[in-house]
Amino acid sequence: VQRLADAYIDKCVADGLSPSTVTNYKSIIRNTPDLFLRTFTKNVTTDMYQDMINAYAKNHSPKSVKNLNGFYKCVFADLSHIYNFKVSLPKITKKFEYEPTTEDVRRILEYIKGSDYEIVINLCAIGLRRGEALAITKKDLDKHGVLTINKDMVYEGKKLIIKNTPKTDASNRRIKIPDNIAKTLGVDKNTISS
């Protein structure tokens, strides 16, 4: 199983899959029980696969377990005797999400004013993903206050890198940003990210 999983990751890297996704895949393999990884694929049974999922679920969230199952479904895509396994995954429960009050937001914005966080938080507040906001440079803002989003900051292993494409093709976009955020960007040195 280990060799097949590693070969799948190598293929993903060759196909240009996002470095952060590759890092997540490697983490899944590191956290997969050794007994399962050392098993020859011809010997993998439904019960063994379910046991591996159950062991993983003890220390991981239901969403992480779903991601593990999705990863191994891709790894085993050509092996119908494994790919067609019917397994039980833990239920993903919706957690209570705290919605900040207007006063909470006002206090946060006041607290970050003038800090390194101000620009990034303001960009996220208008719809940019964290990695997109961190990858923005002064050059991405035109004189009309239109921001071009065309790159992303991601982890490649333990190192932060800037990818020349955002998370998805649809993420390439231009948006008019409020004057107060444009002004903050214009006052900044050369880039938001260092």
mmCIF file of C-alpha atoms in Angstrom:
data_model
loop_
_atom_site.group_PDB
_atom_site.id
_atom_site.type_symbol
_atom_site.label_atom_id
_atom_site.label_comp_id
_atom_site.label_asym_id
_atom_site.label_seq_id
_atom_site.Cartn_x
_atom_site.Cartn_y
_atom_site.Cartn_z
ATOM 1 C CA VAL A 1 0.000 0.000 0.000
ATOM 2 C CA GLN A 2 2.845 2.386 0.917
ATOM 3 C CA ARG A 3 4.487 2.070 -2.512
ATOM 4 C CA LEU A 4 1.191 2.590 -4.336
ATOM 5 C CA ALA A 5 0.379 5.672 -2.207
ATOM 6 C CA ASP A 6 3.854 7.139 -2.814
ATOM 7 C CA ALA A 7 3.533 6.490 -6.550
ATOM 8 C CA TYR A 8 0.160 8.271 -6.564
ATOM 9 C CA ILE A 9 1.716 11.309 -4.861
ATOM 10 C CA ASP A 10 4.593 11.310 -7.376
ATOM 11 C CA LYS A 11 2.005 11.344 -10.182
ATOM 12 C CA CYS A 12 0.156 14.215 -8.501
ATOM 13 C CA VAL A 13 3.382 16.227 -8.243
ATOM 14 C CA ALA A 14 4.185 15.526 -11.921
ATOM 15 C CA ASP A 15 0.659 16.643 -12.853
ATOM 16 C CA GLY A 16 1.193 19.961 -11.023
ATOM 17 C CA LEU A 17 -1.112 19.392 -8.051
ATOM 18 C CA SER A 18 -1.029 22.166 -5.451
ATOM 19 C CA PRO A 19 1.937 21.873 -3.043
ATOM 20 C CA SER A 20 -0.406 22.255 -0.065
ATOM 21 C CA THR A 21 -2.541 19.337 -1.295
ATOM 22 C CA VAL A 22 0.584 17.205 -1.752
ATOM 23 C CA THR A 23 1.640 18.139 1.800
ATOM 24 C CA ASN A 24 -1.791 17.053 3.060
ATOM 25 C CA TYR A 25 -1.501 13.744 1.196
ATOM 26 C CA LYS A 26 1.910 13.096 2.746
ATOM 27 C CA SER A 27 0.462 13.837 6.170
ATOM 28 C CA ILE A 28 -2.297 11.291 5.550
ATOM 29 C CA ILE A 29 0.310 8.655 4.741
ATOM 30 C CA ARG A 30 2.396 9.553 7.835
ATOM 31 C CA ASN A 31 -0.691 9.135 10.011
ATOM 32 C CA THR A 32 -1.963 5.929 8.397
ATOM 33 C CA PRO A 33 -1.431 2.868 10.633
ATOM 34 C CA ASP A 34 1.824 1.081 9.701
ATOM 35 C CA LEU A 35 0.159 -2.320 9.511
ATOM 36 C CA PHE A 36 -2.070 -1.079 6.703
ATOM 37 C CA LEU A 37 0.797 0.621 4.834
ATOM 38 C CA ARG A 38 2.921 -2.564 4.939
ATOM 39 C CA THR A 39 0.096 -4.729 3.525
ATOM 40 C CA PHE A 40 0.269 -5.980 -0.052
ATOM 41 C CA THR A 41 -2.673 -4.513 -1.958
ATOM 42 C CA LYS A 42 -3.862 -7.992 -3.011
ATOM 43 C CA ASN A 43 -4.312 -8.800 0.698
ATOM 44 C CA VAL A 44 -6.344 -5.697 1.619
ATOM 45 C CA THR A 45 -9.850 -6.645 2.740
ATOM 46 C CA THR A 46 -12.923 -4.571 3.521
ATOM 47 C CA ASP A 47 -12.502 -5.335 7.235
ATOM 48 C CA MET A 48 -8.837 -4.293 7.150
ATOM 49 C CA TYR A 49 -9.715 -1.055 5.351
ATOM 50 C CA GLN A 50 -12.505 -0.335 7.850
ATOM 51 C CA ASP A 51 -10.119 -1.053 10.767
ATOM 52 C CA MET A 52 -7.624 1.419 9.290
ATOM 53 C CA ILE A 53 -10.360 4.064 9.031
ATOM 54 C CA ASN A 54 -11.505 3.380 12.594
ATOM 55 C CA ALA A 55 -7.931 3.664 13.924
ATOM 56 C CA TYR A 56 -7.426 6.945 12.051
ATOM 57 C CA ALA A 57 -10.761 8.273 13.331
ATOM 58 C CA LYS A 58 -9.621 7.928 16.961
ATOM 59 C CA ASN A 59 -7.232 10.875 16.568
ATOM 60 C CA HIS A 60 -8.709 12.810 13.653
ATOM 61 C CA SER A 61 -11.840 14.804 12.867
ATOM 62 C CA PRO A 62 -14.614 13.311 10.707
ATOM 63 C CA LYS A 63 -13.580 15.660 7.873
ATOM 64 C CA SER A 64 -9.975 14.395 8.071
ATOM 65 C CA VAL A 65 -11.259 10.797 7.961
ATOM 66 C CA LYS A 66 -13.340 11.669 4.884
ATOM 67 C CA ASN A 67 -10.196 13.170 3.279
ATOM 68 C CA LEU A 68 -8.203 10.014 4.110
ATOM 69 C CA ASN A 69 -10.878 7.844 2.491
ATOM 70 C CA GLY A 70 -10.952 10.110 -0.573
ATOM 71 C CA PHE A 71 -7.156 9.943 -0.859
ATOM 72 C CA TYR A 72 -7.074 6.145 -0.695
ATOM 73 C CA LYS A 73 -9.992 5.880 -3.145
ATOM 74 C CA CYS A 74 -7.762 7.729 -5.631
ATOM 75 C CA VAL A 75 -4.751 5.573 -4.750
ATOM 76 C CA PHE A 76 -6.796 2.404 -5.303
ATOM 77 C CA ALA A 77 -8.746 3.666 -8.343
ATOM 78 C CA ASP A 78 -7.357 0.911 -10.591
ATOM 79 C CA LEU A 79 -7.927 -1.856 -8.031
ATOM 80 C CA SER A 80 -11.650 -2.623 -8.163
ATOM 81 C CA HIS A 81 -11.469 -5.147 -5.313
ATOM 82 C CA ILE A 82 -10.500 -2.271 -2.966
ATOM 83 C CA TYR A 83 -12.046 0.737 -4.721
ATOM 84 C CA ASN A 84 -15.544 -0.727 -4.374
ATOM 85 C CA PHE A 85 -15.304 -1.269 -0.615
ATOM 86 C CA LYS A 86 -18.323 -0.028 1.317
ATOM 87 C CA VAL A 87 -17.126 1.489 4.583
ATOM 88 C CA SER A 88 -18.600 3.526 7.402
ATOM 89 C CA LEU A 89 -17.213 6.988 7.992
ATOM 90 C CA PRO A 90 -17.860 9.089 11.095
ATOM 91 C CA LYS A 91 -20.631 11.627 10.676
ATOM 92 C CA ILE A 92 -19.567 15.206 10.129
ATOM 93 C CA THR A 93 -21.454 17.286 12.650
ATOM 94 C CA LYS A 94 -22.005 20.961 12.164
ATOM 95 C CA LYS A 95 -20.378 22.878 14.976
ATOM 96 C CA PHE A 96 -21.803 25.998 16.505
ATOM 97 C CA GLU A 97 -20.248 28.959 14.739
ATOM 98 C CA TYR A 98 -19.834 32.117 16.724
ATOM 99 C CA GLU A 99 -21.077 35.177 14.893
ATOM 100 C CA PRO A 100 -19.324 38.298 16.133
ATOM 101 C CA THR A 101 -21.449 41.290 17.015
ATOM 102 C CA THR A 102 -20.952 44.666 15.380
ATOM 103 C CA GLU A 103 -19.212 45.766 18.581
ATOM 104 C CA ASP A 104 -16.864 42.740 18.438
ATOM 105 C CA VAL A 105 -15.916 43.612 14.848
ATOM 106 C CA ARG A 106 -15.378 47.270 15.746
ATOM 107 C CA ARG A 107 -13.055 46.294 18.627
ATOM 108 C CA ILE A 108 -11.071 43.876 16.447
ATOM 109 C CA LEU A 109 -10.645 46.443 13.661
ATOM 110 C CA GLU A 110 -9.571 49.059 16.196
ATOM 111 C CA TYR A 111 -7.096 46.634 17.769
ATOM 112 C CA ILE A 112 -5.421 45.721 14.449
ATOM 113 C CA LYS A 113 -5.302 49.285 13.103
ATOM 114 C CA GLY A 114 -1.757 50.041 11.961
ATOM 115 C CA SER A 115 -0.542 46.477 12.578
ATOM 116 C CA ASP A 116 0.735 43.913 10.081
ATOM 117 C CA TYR A 117 -2.671 42.204 10.312
ATOM 118 C CA GLU A 118 -4.766 45.171 9.216
ATOM 119 C CA ILE A 119 -4.403 44.753 5.468
ATOM 120 C CA VAL A 120 -4.744 40.961 5.443
ATOM 121 C CA ILE A 121 -7.822 40.941 7.698
ATOM 122 C CA ASN A 122 -9.472 43.694 5.661
ATOM 123 C CA LEU A 123 -8.795 41.780 2.428
ATOM 124 C CA CYS A 124 -10.229 38.594 3.941
ATOM 125 C CA ALA A 125 -13.262 40.562 5.113
ATOM 126 C CA ILE A 126 -14.053 41.479 1.489
ATOM 127 C CA GLY A 127 -13.804 37.881 0.285
ATOM 128 C CA LEU A 128 -10.174 36.957 -0.339
ATOM 129 C CA ARG A 129 -8.879 33.640 0.952
ATOM 130 C CA ARG A 130 -6.074 33.897 3.509
ATOM 131 C CA GLY A 131 -3.422 32.722 1.010
ATOM 132 C CA GLU A 132 -4.659 35.147 -1.633
ATOM 133 C CA ALA A 133 -4.546 38.044 0.835
ATOM 134 C CA LEU A 134 -1.023 37.138 1.941
ATOM 135 C CA ALA A 135 0.199 36.966 -1.677
ATOM 136 C CA ILE A 136 -1.115 40.428 -2.672
ATOM 137 C CA THR A 137 1.498 43.014 -3.599
ATOM 138 C CA LYS A 138 1.160 46.749 -4.174
ATOM 139 C CA LYS A 139 1.434 46.058 -7.918
ATOM 140 C CA ASP A 140 -1.868 44.144 -7.794
ATOM 141 C CA LEU A 141 -3.829 47.346 -7.143
ATOM 142 C CA ASP A 142 -4.431 49.701 -10.057
ATOM 143 C CA LYS A 143 -5.009 53.462 -9.830
ATOM 144 C CA HIS A 144 -8.786 52.914 -9.933
ATOM 145 C CA GLY A 145 -8.816 50.801 -6.769
ATOM 146 C CA VAL A 146 -9.271 47.514 -8.656
ATOM 147 C CA LEU A 147 -7.385 44.603 -7.123
ATOM 148 C CA THR A 148 -6.159 41.708 -9.277
ATOM 149 C CA ILE A 149 -6.166 38.344 -7.480
ATOM 150 C CA ASN A 150 -3.952 35.967 -9.446
ATOM 151 C CA LYS A 151 -1.698 34.164 -6.967
ATOM 152 C CA ASP A 152 -1.769 32.329 -3.669
ATOM 153 C CA MET A 153 0.557 31.770 -0.712
ATOM 154 C CA VAL A 154 0.701 28.093 0.319
ATOM 155 C CA TYR A 155 2.851 25.754 2.352
ATOM 156 C CA GLU A 156 5.172 23.449 0.468
ATOM 157 C CA GLY A 157 6.247 21.164 3.266
ATOM 158 C CA LYS A 158 7.169 23.588 6.039
ATOM 159 C CA LYS A 159 8.098 26.421 3.681
ATOM 160 C CA LEU A 160 5.715 29.180 2.546
ATOM 161 C CA ILE A 161 5.782 29.821 -1.191
ATOM 162 C CA ILE A 162 3.827 32.036 -3.566
ATOM 163 C CA LYS A 163 2.108 30.146 -6.387
ATOM 164 C CA ASN A 164 1.440 32.092 -9.572
ATOM 165 C CA THR A 165 -2.131 30.798 -9.622
ATOM 166 C CA PRO A 166 -4.848 30.994 -6.971
ATOM 167 C CA LYS A 167 -6.640 27.944 -5.562
ATOM 168 C CA THR A 168 -8.941 27.506 -8.576
ATOM 169 C CA ASP A 169 -9.187 28.982 -12.080
ATOM 170 C CA ALA A 170 -12.366 30.775 -11.041
ATOM 171 C CA SER A 171 -10.336 32.473 -8.296
ATOM 172 C CA ASN A 172 -8.503 34.569 -10.902
ATOM 173 C CA ARG A 173 -10.469 37.776 -10.608
ATOM 174 C CA ARG A 174 -10.434 41.550 -10.357
ATOM 175 C CA ILE A 175 -12.458 43.316 -7.694
ATOM 176 C CA LYS A 176 -13.048 46.937 -6.805
ATOM 177 C CA ILE A 177 -12.025 47.387 -3.198
ATOM 178 C CA PRO A 178 -13.225 50.025 -0.741
ATOM 179 C CA ASP A 179 -11.197 53.248 -0.720
ATOM 180 C CA ASN A 180 -10.040 52.776 2.880
ATOM 181 C CA ILE A 181 -8.474 49.393 2.025
ATOM 182 C CA ALA A 182 -6.986 50.742 -1.222
ATOM 183 C CA LYS A 183 -5.459 53.598 0.761
ATOM 184 C CA THR A 184 -3.930 51.127 3.222
ATOM 185 C CA LEU A 185 -2.445 49.152 0.342
ATOM 186 C CA GLY A 186 -1.087 52.304 -1.244
ATOM 187 C CA VAL A 187 0.653 53.386 1.938
ATOM 188 C CA ASP A 188 2.359 50.032 2.380
ATOM 189 C CA LYS A 189 5.998 49.574 1.335
ATOM 190 C CA ASN A 190 6.399 47.298 -1.694
ATOM 191 C CA THR A 191 4.379 44.290 -0.688
ATOM 192 C CA ILE A 192 2.002 43.156 1.984
ATOM 193 C CA SER A 193 3.778 39.843 2.441
ATOM 194 C CA SER A 194 7.420 39.816 3.406
#
